[in-house]
Structure formats: C-alpha cells, structure tokens
Short mmCIF file of C-alpha atoms in Angstrom, two decimals:
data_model
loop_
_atom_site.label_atom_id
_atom_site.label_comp_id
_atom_site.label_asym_id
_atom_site.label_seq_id
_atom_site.Cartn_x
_atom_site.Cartn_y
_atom_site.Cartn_z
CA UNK A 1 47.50 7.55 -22.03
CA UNK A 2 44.95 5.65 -24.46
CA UNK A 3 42.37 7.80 -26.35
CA UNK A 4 39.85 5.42 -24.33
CA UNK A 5 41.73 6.66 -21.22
CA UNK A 6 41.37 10.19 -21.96
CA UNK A 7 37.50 9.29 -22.92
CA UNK A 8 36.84 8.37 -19.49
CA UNK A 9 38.49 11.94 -17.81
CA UNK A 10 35.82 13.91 -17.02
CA UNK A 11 35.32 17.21 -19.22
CA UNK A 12 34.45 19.84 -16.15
CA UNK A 13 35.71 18.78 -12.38
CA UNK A 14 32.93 17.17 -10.20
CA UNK A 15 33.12 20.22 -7.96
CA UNK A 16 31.36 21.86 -10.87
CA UNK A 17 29.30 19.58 -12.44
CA UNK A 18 28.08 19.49 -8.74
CA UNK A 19 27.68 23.41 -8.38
CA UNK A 20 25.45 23.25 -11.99
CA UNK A 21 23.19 20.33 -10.44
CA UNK A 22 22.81 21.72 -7.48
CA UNK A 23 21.14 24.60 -9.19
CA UNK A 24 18.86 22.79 -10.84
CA UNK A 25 17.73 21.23 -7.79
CA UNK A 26 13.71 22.70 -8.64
CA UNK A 27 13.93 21.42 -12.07
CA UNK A 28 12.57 17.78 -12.05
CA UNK A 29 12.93 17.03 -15.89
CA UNK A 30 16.53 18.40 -16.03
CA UNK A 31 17.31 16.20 -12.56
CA UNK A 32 16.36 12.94 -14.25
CA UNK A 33 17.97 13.79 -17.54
CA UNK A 34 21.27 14.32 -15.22
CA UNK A 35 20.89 11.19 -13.38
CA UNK A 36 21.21 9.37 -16.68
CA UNK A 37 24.34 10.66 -17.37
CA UNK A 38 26.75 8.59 -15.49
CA UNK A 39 27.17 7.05 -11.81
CA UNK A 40 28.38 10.18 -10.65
CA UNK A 41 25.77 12.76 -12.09
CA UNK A 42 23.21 10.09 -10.50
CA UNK A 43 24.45 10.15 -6.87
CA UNK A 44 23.82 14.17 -7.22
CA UNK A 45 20.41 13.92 -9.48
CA UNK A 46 18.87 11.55 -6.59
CA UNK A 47 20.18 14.22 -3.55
CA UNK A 48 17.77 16.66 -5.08
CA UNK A 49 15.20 14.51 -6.62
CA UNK A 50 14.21 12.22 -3.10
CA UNK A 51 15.91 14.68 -0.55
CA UNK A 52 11.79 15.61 -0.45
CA UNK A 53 9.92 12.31 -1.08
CA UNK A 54 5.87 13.62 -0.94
CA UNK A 55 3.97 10.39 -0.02
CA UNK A 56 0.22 11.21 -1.76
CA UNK A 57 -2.24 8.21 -0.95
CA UNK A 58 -2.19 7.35 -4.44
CA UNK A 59 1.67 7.00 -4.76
CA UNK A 60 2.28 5.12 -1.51
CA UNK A 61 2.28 1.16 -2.70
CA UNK A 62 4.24 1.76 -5.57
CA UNK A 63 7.04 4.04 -3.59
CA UNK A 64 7.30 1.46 -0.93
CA UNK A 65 7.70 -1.60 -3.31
CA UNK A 66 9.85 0.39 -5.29
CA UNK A 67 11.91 1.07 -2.21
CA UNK A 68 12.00 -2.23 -1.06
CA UNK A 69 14.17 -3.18 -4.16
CA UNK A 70 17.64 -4.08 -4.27
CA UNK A 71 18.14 -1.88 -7.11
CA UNK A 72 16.35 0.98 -5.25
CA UNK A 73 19.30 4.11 -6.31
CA UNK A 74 17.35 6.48 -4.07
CA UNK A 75 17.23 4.73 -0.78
CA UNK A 76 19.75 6.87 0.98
CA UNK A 77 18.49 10.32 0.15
CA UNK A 78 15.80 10.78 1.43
CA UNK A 79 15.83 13.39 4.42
CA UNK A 80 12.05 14.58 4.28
CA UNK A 81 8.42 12.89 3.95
CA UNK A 82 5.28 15.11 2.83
CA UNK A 83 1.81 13.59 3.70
CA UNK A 84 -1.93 14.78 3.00
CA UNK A 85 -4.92 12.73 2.98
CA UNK A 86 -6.86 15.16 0.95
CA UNK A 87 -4.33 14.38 -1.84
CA UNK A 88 -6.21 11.39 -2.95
CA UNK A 89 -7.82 10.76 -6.12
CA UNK A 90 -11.43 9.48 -6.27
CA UNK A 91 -13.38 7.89 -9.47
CA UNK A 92 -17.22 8.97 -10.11
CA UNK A 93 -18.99 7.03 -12.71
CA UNK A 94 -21.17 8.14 -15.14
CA UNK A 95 -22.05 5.76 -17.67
CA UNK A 96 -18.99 4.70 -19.58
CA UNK A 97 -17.40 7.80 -18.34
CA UNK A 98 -15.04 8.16 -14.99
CA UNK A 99 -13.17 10.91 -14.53
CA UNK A 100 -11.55 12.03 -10.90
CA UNK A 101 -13.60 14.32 -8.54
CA UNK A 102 -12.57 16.25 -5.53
CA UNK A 103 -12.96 14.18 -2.19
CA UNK A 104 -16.34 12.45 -3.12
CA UNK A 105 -16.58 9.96 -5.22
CA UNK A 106 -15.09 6.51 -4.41
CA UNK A 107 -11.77 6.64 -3.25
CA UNK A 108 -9.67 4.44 -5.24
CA UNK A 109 -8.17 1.18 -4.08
CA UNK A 110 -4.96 1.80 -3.84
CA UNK A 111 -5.19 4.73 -1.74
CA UNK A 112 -3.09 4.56 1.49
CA UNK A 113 -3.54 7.26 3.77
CA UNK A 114 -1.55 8.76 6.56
CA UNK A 115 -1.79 5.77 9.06
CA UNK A 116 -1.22 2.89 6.98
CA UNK A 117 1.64 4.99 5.30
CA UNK A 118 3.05 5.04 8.63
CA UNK A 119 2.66 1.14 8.97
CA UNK A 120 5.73 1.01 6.69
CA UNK A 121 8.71 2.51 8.84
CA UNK A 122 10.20 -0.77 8.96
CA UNK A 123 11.36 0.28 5.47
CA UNK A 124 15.13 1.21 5.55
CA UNK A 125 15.42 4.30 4.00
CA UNK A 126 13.14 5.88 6.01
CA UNK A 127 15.51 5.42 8.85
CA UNK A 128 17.19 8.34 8.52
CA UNK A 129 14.08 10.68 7.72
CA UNK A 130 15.10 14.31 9.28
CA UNK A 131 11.63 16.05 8.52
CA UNK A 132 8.00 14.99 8.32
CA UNK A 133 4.90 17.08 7.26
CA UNK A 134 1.77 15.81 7.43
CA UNK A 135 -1.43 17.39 6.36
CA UNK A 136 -4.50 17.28 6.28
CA UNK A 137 -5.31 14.50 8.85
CA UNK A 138 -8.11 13.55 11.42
CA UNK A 139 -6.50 12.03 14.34
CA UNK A 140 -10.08 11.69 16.02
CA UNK A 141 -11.37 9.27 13.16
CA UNK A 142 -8.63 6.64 15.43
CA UNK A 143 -9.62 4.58 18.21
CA UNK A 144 -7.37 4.75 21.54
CA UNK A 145 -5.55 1.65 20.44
CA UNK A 146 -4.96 2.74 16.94
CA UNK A 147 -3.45 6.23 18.37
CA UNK A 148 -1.09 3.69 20.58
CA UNK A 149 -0.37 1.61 17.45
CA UNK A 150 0.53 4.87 15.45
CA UNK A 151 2.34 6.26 18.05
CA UNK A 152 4.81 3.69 17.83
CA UNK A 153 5.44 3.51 14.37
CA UNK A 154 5.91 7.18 14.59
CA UNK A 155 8.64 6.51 17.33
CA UNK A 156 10.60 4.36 14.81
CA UNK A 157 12.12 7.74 13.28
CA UNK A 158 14.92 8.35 15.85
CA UNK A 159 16.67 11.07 13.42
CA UNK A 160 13.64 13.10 13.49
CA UNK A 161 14.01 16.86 14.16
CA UNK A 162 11.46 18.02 12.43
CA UNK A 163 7.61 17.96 12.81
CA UNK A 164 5.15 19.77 11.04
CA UNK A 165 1.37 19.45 11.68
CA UNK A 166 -0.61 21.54 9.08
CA UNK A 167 -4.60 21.54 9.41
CA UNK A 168 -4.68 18.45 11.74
CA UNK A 169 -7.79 17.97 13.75
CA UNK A 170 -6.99 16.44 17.42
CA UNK A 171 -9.44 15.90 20.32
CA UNK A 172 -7.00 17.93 22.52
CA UNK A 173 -3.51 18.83 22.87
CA UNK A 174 -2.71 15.99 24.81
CA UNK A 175 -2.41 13.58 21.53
CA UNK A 176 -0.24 16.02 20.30
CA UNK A 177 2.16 16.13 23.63
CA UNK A 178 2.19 12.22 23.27
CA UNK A 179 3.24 12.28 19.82
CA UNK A 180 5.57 15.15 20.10
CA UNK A 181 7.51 13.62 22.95
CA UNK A 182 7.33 10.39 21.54
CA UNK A 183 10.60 12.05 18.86
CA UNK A 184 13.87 12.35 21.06
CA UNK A 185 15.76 14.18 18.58
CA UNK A 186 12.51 16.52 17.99
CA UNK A 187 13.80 20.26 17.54
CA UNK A 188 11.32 22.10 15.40
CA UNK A 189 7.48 21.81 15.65
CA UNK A 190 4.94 23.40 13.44
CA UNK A 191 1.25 23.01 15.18
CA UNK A 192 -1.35 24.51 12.75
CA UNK A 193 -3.70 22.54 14.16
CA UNK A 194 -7.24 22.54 15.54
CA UNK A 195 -9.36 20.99 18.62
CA UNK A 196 -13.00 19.14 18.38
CA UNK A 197 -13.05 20.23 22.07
CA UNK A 198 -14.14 23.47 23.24
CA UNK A 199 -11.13 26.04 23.41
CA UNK A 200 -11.63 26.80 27.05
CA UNK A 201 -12.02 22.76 27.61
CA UNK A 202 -8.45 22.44 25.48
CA UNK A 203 -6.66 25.20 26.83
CA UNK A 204 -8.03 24.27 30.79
CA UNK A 205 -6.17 20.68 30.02
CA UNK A 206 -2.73 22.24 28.27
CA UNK A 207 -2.49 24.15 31.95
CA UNK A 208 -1.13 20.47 33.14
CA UNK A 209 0.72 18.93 30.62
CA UNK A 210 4.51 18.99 29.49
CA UNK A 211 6.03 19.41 26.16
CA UNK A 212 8.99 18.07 25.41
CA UNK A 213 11.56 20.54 26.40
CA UNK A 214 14.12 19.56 24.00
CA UNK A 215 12.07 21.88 21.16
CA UNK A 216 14.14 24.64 19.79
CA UNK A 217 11.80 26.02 17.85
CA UNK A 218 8.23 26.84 17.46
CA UNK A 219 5.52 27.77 15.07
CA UNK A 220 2.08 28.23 15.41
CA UNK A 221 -1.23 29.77 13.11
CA UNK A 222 -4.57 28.59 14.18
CA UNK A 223 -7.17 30.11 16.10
CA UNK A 224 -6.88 26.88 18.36
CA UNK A 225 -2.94 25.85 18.32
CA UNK A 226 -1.82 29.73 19.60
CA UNK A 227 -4.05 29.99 22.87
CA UNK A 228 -3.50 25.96 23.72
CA UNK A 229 -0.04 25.25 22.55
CA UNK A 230 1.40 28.47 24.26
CA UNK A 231 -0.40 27.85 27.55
CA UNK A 232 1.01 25.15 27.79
CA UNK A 233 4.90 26.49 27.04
CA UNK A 234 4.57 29.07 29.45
CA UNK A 235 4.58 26.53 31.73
CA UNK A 236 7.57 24.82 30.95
CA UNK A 237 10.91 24.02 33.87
CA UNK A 238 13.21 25.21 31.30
CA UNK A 239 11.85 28.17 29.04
CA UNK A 240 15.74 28.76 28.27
CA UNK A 241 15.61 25.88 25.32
CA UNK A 242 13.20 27.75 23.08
CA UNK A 243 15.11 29.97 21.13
CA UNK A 244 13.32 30.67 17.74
CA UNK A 245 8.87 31.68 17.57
CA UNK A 246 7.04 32.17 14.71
CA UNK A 247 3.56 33.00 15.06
CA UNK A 248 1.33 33.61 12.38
CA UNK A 249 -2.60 35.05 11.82
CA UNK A 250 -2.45 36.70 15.27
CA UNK A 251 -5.67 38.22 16.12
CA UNK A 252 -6.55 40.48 19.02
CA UNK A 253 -8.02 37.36 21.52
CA UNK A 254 -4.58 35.91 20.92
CA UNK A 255 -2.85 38.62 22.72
CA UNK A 256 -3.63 37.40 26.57
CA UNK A 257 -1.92 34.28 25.68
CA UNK A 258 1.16 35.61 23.62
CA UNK A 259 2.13 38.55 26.17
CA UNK A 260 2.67 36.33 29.43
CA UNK A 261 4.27 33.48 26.72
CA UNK A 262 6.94 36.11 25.96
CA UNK A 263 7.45 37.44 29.03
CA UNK A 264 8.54 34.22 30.44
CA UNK A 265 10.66 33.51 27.22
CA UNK A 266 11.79 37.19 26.13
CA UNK A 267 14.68 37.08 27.71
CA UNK A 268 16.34 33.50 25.70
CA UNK A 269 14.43 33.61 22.57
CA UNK A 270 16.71 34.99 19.55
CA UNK A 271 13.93 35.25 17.03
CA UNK A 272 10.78 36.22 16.66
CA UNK A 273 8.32 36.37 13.78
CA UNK A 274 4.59 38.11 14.23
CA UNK A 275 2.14 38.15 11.95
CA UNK A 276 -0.96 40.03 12.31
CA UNK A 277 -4.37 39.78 10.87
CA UNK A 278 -5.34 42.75 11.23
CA UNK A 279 -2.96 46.30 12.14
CA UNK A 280 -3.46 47.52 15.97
CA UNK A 281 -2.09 48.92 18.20
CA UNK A 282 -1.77 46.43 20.84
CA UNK A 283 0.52 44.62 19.24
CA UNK A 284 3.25 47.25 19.78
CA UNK A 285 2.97 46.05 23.77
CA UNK A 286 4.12 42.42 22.63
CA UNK A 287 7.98 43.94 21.41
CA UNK A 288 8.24 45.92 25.09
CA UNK A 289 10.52 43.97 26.36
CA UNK A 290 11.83 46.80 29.16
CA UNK A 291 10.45 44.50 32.09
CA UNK A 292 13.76 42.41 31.74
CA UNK A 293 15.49 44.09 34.46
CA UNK A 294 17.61 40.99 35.19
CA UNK A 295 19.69 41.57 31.70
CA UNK A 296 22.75 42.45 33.66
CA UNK A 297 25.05 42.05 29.95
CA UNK A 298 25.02 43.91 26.90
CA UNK A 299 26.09 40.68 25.67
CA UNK A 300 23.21 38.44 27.28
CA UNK A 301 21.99 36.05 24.56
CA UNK A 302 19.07 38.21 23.75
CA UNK A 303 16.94 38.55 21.01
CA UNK A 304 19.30 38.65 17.37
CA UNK A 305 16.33 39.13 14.79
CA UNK A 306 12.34 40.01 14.75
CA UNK A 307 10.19 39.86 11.74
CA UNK A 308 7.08 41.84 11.81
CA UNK A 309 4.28 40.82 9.34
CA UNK A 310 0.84 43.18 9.10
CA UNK A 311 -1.84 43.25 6.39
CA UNK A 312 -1.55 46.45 4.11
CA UNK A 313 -3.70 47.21 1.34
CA UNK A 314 -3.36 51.09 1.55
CA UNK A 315 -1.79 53.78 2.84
CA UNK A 316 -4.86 54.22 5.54
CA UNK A 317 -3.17 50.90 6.86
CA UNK A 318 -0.22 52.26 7.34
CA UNK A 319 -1.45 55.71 8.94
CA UNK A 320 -2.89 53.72 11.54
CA UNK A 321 0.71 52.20 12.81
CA UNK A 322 2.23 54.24 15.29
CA UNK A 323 5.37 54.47 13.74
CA UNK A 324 7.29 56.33 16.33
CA UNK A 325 6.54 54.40 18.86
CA UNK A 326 7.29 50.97 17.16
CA UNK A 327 10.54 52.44 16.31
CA UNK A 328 11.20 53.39 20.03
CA UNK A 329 10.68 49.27 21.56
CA UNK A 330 12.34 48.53 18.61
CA UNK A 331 15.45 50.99 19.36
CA UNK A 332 15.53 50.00 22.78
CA UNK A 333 15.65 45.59 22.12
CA UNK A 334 18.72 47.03 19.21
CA UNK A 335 20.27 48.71 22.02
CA UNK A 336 20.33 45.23 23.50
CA UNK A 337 21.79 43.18 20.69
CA UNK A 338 18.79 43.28 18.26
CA UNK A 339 20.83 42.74 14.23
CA UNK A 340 18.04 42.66 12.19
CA UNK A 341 14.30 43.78 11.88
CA UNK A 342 12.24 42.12 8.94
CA UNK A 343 8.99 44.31 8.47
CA UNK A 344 6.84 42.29 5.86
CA UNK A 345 3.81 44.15 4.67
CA UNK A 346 1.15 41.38 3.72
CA UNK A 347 -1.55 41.72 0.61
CA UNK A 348 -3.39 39.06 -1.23
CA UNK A 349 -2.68 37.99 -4.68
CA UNK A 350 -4.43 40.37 -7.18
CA UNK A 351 -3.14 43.98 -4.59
CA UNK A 352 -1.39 46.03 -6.70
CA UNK A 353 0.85 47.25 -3.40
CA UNK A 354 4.65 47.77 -4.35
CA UNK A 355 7.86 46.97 -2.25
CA UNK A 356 8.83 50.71 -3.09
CA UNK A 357 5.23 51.96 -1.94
CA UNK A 358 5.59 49.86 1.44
CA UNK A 359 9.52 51.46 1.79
CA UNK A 360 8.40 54.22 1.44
CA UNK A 361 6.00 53.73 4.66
CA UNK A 362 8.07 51.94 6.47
CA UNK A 363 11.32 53.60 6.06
CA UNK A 364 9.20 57.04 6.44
CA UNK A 365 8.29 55.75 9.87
CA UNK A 366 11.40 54.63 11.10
CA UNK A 367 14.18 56.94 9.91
CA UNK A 368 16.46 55.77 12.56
CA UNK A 369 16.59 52.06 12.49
CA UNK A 370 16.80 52.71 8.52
CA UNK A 371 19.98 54.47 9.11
CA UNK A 372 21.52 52.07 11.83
CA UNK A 373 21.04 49.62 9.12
CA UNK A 374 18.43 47.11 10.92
CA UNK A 375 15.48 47.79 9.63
CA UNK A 376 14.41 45.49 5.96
CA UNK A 377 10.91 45.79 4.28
CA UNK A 378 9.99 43.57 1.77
CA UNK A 379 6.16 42.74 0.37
CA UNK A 380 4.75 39.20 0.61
CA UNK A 381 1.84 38.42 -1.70
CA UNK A 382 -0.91 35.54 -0.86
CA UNK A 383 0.26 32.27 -2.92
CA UNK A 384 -2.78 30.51 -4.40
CA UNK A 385 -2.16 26.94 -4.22
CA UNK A 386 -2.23 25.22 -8.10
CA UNK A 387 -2.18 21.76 -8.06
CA UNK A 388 -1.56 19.48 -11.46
CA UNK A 389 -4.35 17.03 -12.29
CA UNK A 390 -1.91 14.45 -11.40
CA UNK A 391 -1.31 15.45 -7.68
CA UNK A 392 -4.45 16.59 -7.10
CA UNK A 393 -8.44 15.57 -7.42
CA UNK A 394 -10.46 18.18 -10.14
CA UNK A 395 -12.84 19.90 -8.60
CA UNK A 396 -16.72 21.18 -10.06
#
C-alpha cells in the first residue's frame, strides 16, 4: 500500500466520526467547520445544519436562489421549515442614521413573508418537507381567492406530517379545517391559534365541521383554539385515531369543553399532557376515567402515560392539591395500564422553587405511585425568548 494510499484511510471509522457530529448537532460554528472537512464529514454537517431550515422574511430570496443552484449541497436535508412574519427587520431613518426597529419602521424590500414564501414550493427540496411551523401570521389580512391560492401551494407538501400553528389569527376554524385537510399525510397538529369572531360565533360553527381524521395527535393553548378546536373533535366518526393530547394554559371555562372531549376519547388516547393556569380542584374530575365501563381487557389499549403540569410558587400551592385524591384516579387509570405519570410543577424564570422542594411535595402526596415506580416530578422554569440582532428587529 502507497503512503498516499494509507493517507486517504480514514483515522477513526465513519460510525464514529458520525456519533461525534451527531453530538454537535446544536453547535452551528463547529457544524460548518466539519462540513469542510471532507465529502463525507459534509453529508453529516448538512443533516444537522438544514434538517431545520428557519425561513425569516429577510432570509427568504437569498435561501431560495441559493437552493435553486446546481451546486446547492443542502438540498436533500431539509425535513423542517420555521416561519414568522414578525421576524422581519425594518429601517427608521434619522438623518444619516438607520438603524433596525421593532415592527414599525419601513419594512425592508426584500422582505418575503409567509405567503409569498409559500409561492416557492415548486422548489425541489422542499418536496420532502416533514414539518412546518409557522408563526406569527394573519390569515384574515387574505382575500377569499388568495386563501384558495395559498391553499394550494400549501397542498404541494405531500410528505407533510407535521403542522404547527403558533399565534395565528383566523376568522374561524373553518380556514383552519380547509388547510388542515388539505395535508394527506397530516399526523400532528399544533393550533395555538386565535379567532376575530366571537368565541360563541366560532365555537357555534366548529359544531358542523370535520377535521381530518387521519390526526394522531393534538395540541392546543389558547383561550380560543381549546373551546373551538375540541368541539369540534368531539364530534368526530372515528375518535379511535387520536391517540396522543397535549393541552396547555387550561383555565377553569376550559373545563366544559375538555371533560365531554375526553370522555368520548378516554378510552383510545395513550397520552395525555395538562397544564393548568392556575391549581383547582376541578381538574382532578378530568383524570376520572371510571365511567369506561366498556374496558372489558386489562390489556385494552388504554392510556400508557399522563403528564400533569400546575403553577407552583409555594408551598400554599401545593397545600391546596388534594393529594390523596389525585393519587386515587391516578391509582385506578395504573391499575388499567397507566406506565408513567409526569407531574411538572411550573414557575417563571426568576422563582427560586427547587426540583427537591417540588419532590418533596409531590412525592409527600403520593407515597404510593412513588413506590410503584410511576410517578416523576421534575420543575419547568418560564424560558424568556432572546433573540440576536441578526434574527430579530431591536426594540425601544
């Protein structure tokens, strides 16, 4: 073997030059430098690097043409889209001066915002797009004809499974049941969204309309998308699809809504996450699940996993849980198949609540699931959002 033959042998086996990219897959910097290394290293780098391509008005022109290019090394990567129209950048003049500003000011030229971005689907590698957030958006701003025309460039992702709508303002829900069943390979679907109509107007109008009942999954945390979007699954031919609900910033007025939702689905979903605004007692009623009398088989595809999330700043939050009887619903859905019970306590960025503090609560509480092994506490703190000055607008 020549020494240039040896040269060429790679020092460490691709399996683990793979394992040692793979966990840099946050690192953007180190990525890149990797993808310089040879052909190899690159096909890895770009996995990681586009497998989340987040389309920001100001980036959109440049991806695309970029894209479009025969010596595009990213093309086939890409498995998930980001969008937000509040992500632009805007220029404010003063004097000689311009500097960006949050969303006044005028918006920059090359801005491209959710619709237009979705005028370019005819672009190949977003063929075999998986997931799709988008953020941020009016859909009311768009005429009847423009909801058509975006509707069908929308339709052009046939690998979708994924849909995520986060702070997107519709007339009513039924743009959203267009849109939704406009994806045939749709699975997942986040609706934190919100209604120009009146809530009684939106939720009158859900009682008649179908969602797609291919969806797997859903998740839902607006005062608008829990009441309308659950109305109108309770009303679905084939409850037996949905196996996985997550909904989040549950308030009391939700609870009319949830309780008959779950009753109709108890018996096939498989997991459940609540999250509550605010500790009561109510919410106890939405885990009694003892009215399915028709469970006939210990082994009846019932419920595998339940997360529980509730504010706690103190320990005056957690007196006011009843404990006890939490732990006896939660007993009886284990003694049904029930493997795991999450139990987040919630507090905002700045609490100085423990995990050990919160254990100590929880655990205290529910001695019995603790020793079964079910029962898992962990604390969540409130993320504030930082955005660089490159991603996102300065603000006053």
């Amino acid at each position: 073997m020549t020494n240039l033959e040896m040269d060429e042998q790679p020092v460490l086996p691709l399996e683990i030059t793979d394992i040692i990219i793979d966990h840099l897959c946050h690192d953007v910097q180190a990525l890149g430098n990797c993808g310089i290394v040879c052909s190899e290293w690159l096909i890895r780098s770009r996995h990681h690097l586009f497998s989340t391509v987040q389309l920001w008005p100001w980036r959109v022109r440049s991806f695309f043409s970029l894209a479009a290019s025969k010596d595009c090394t990213f093309a086939n990567h890409i498995n998930r889209i980001e969008i937000d129209d509040r992500r632009v950048r805007t220029r404010e003049h003063s004097g000689k001066e311009s500097r960006f500003k949050g969303i006044r000011g005028e918006t920059l030229a090359e801005e491209v915002l959710f619709r237009d971005t979705m005028s370019q689907t005819d672009i190949p590698c977003l063929a075999q797009v998986k997931s799709m957030q988008v953020r941020n958006v009016d859909w009311t701003t768009l005429s009847p004809t423009q909801r058509v025309v975006l509707r069908g460039h929308l339709a052009k992702f046939h690998k979708l499974d994924r849909l995520e709508f986060q702070n997107v303002t519709f007339h009513d829900l039924r743009e959203v049941v267009r849109v939704v069943n406009s994806f045939p390979s749709l699975c997942h679907l986040t609706a934190n969204i919100t209604f120009t109509k009146y809530i009684e107007h939106a939720i009158s109008s859900a009682k008649s309309l179908s969602l797609s009942t291919n969806l797997r999954s859903i998740e839902l945390g607006t005062e608008d998308g829990i009441p309308v979007v659950l109305t109108c699954v309770e009303r679905w031919d084939r409850p037996e699809r949905l196996v996985r609900l997550r909904l989040e910033h549950i308030k009391f007025n939700h609870l009319q809504y949830i309780q008959p939702t779950l009753r109709k689905l108890g018996k096939y979903l498989r997991e459940i996450s609540l999250a509550f605004v605010k500790v009561d007692h109510d919410f106890i009623d939405l885990l009694d699940f003892s009215h399915l009398s028709d469970l006939r088989r210990l082994e009846s595809p019932f419920l595998a996993s339940i997360e529980i999330k509730c504010r706690m700043e103190c320990e005056a939050d957690a007196e006011s849980i009843d404990w006890s009887r939490l732990e006896r619903v939660l007993l009886a859905l284990h003694f049904f198949g029930l493997e795991i019970v999450q139990f987040i306590g919630e507090a905002h960025a700045g609490s100085p609540l423990e995990s050990d503090l919160v254990e100590r609560w929880v655990y205290g509480g529910m001695p019995d699931l603790r020793e079964r092994g079910v029962l898992g506490v962990r604390v969540a703190k409130e993320e504030v959002e930082t955005l660089s000055l490159e991603d996102a607008p300065a603000k006053d």
